[in-house]
């Protein structure tokens, strides 16, 4: 039973590292696409504006 639990934990760790690397690759590809399409990296957020201003 202990071997099964250990194997499952190892598989989970390997899968999480693979997902992290995949996310990193996707973000890098999106950055290259943004550069190619001349999209700015500036991020505008709804929360950036002060809602108390009148």
XYZ file of C-alpha atoms in Angstrom:
54
model
C 0.000 0.000 0.000
C 2.847 2.364 0.847
C 4.418 1.748 -2.559
C 1.154 2.671 -4.280
C 0.840 5.934 -2.352
C 4.481 6.799 -3.046
C 4.031 6.084 -6.759
C 0.910 8.268 -6.893
C 2.719 11.139 -5.175
C 5.632 10.861 -7.602
C 3.252 10.838 -10.564
C 1.441 13.891 -9.168
C 4.713 15.803 -8.741
C 5.866 14.953 -12.263
C 2.479 15.968 -13.690
C 2.535 19.290 -11.842
C 6.034 20.082 -13.133
C 4.937 19.205 -16.669
C 1.892 21.491 -16.346
C 4.098 24.320 -15.054
C 6.500 23.944 -17.995
C 3.569 23.814 -20.420
C 2.160 27.044 -18.962
C 5.573 28.674 -19.246
C 5.792 27.662 -22.913
C 2.303 28.989 -23.653
C 3.084 32.340 -22.007
C 6.331 32.630 -23.981
C 4.488 31.862 -27.240
C 1.795 34.428 -26.428
C 4.462 37.016 -25.765
C 5.997 36.353 -29.193
C 2.574 36.594 -30.840
C 1.924 39.926 -29.087
C 5.245 41.261 -30.370
C 4.415 40.103 -33.893
C 0.971 41.761 -33.763
C 2.322 44.924 -32.073
C 0.097 44.499 -29.026
C 1.352 46.433 -26.030
C 2.208 44.648 -22.814
C 0.432 47.310 -20.760
C -2.423 45.850 -18.784
C -5.431 47.973 -17.955
C -7.518 46.790 -15.074
C -10.955 47.800 -13.929
C -9.490 48.208 -10.454
C -6.840 50.682 -11.646
C -9.366 53.485 -11.811
C -10.340 55.139 -8.567
C -14.061 54.579 -8.077
C -14.254 57.229 -5.356
C -13.231 60.029 -7.736
C -15.980 62.249 -8.998
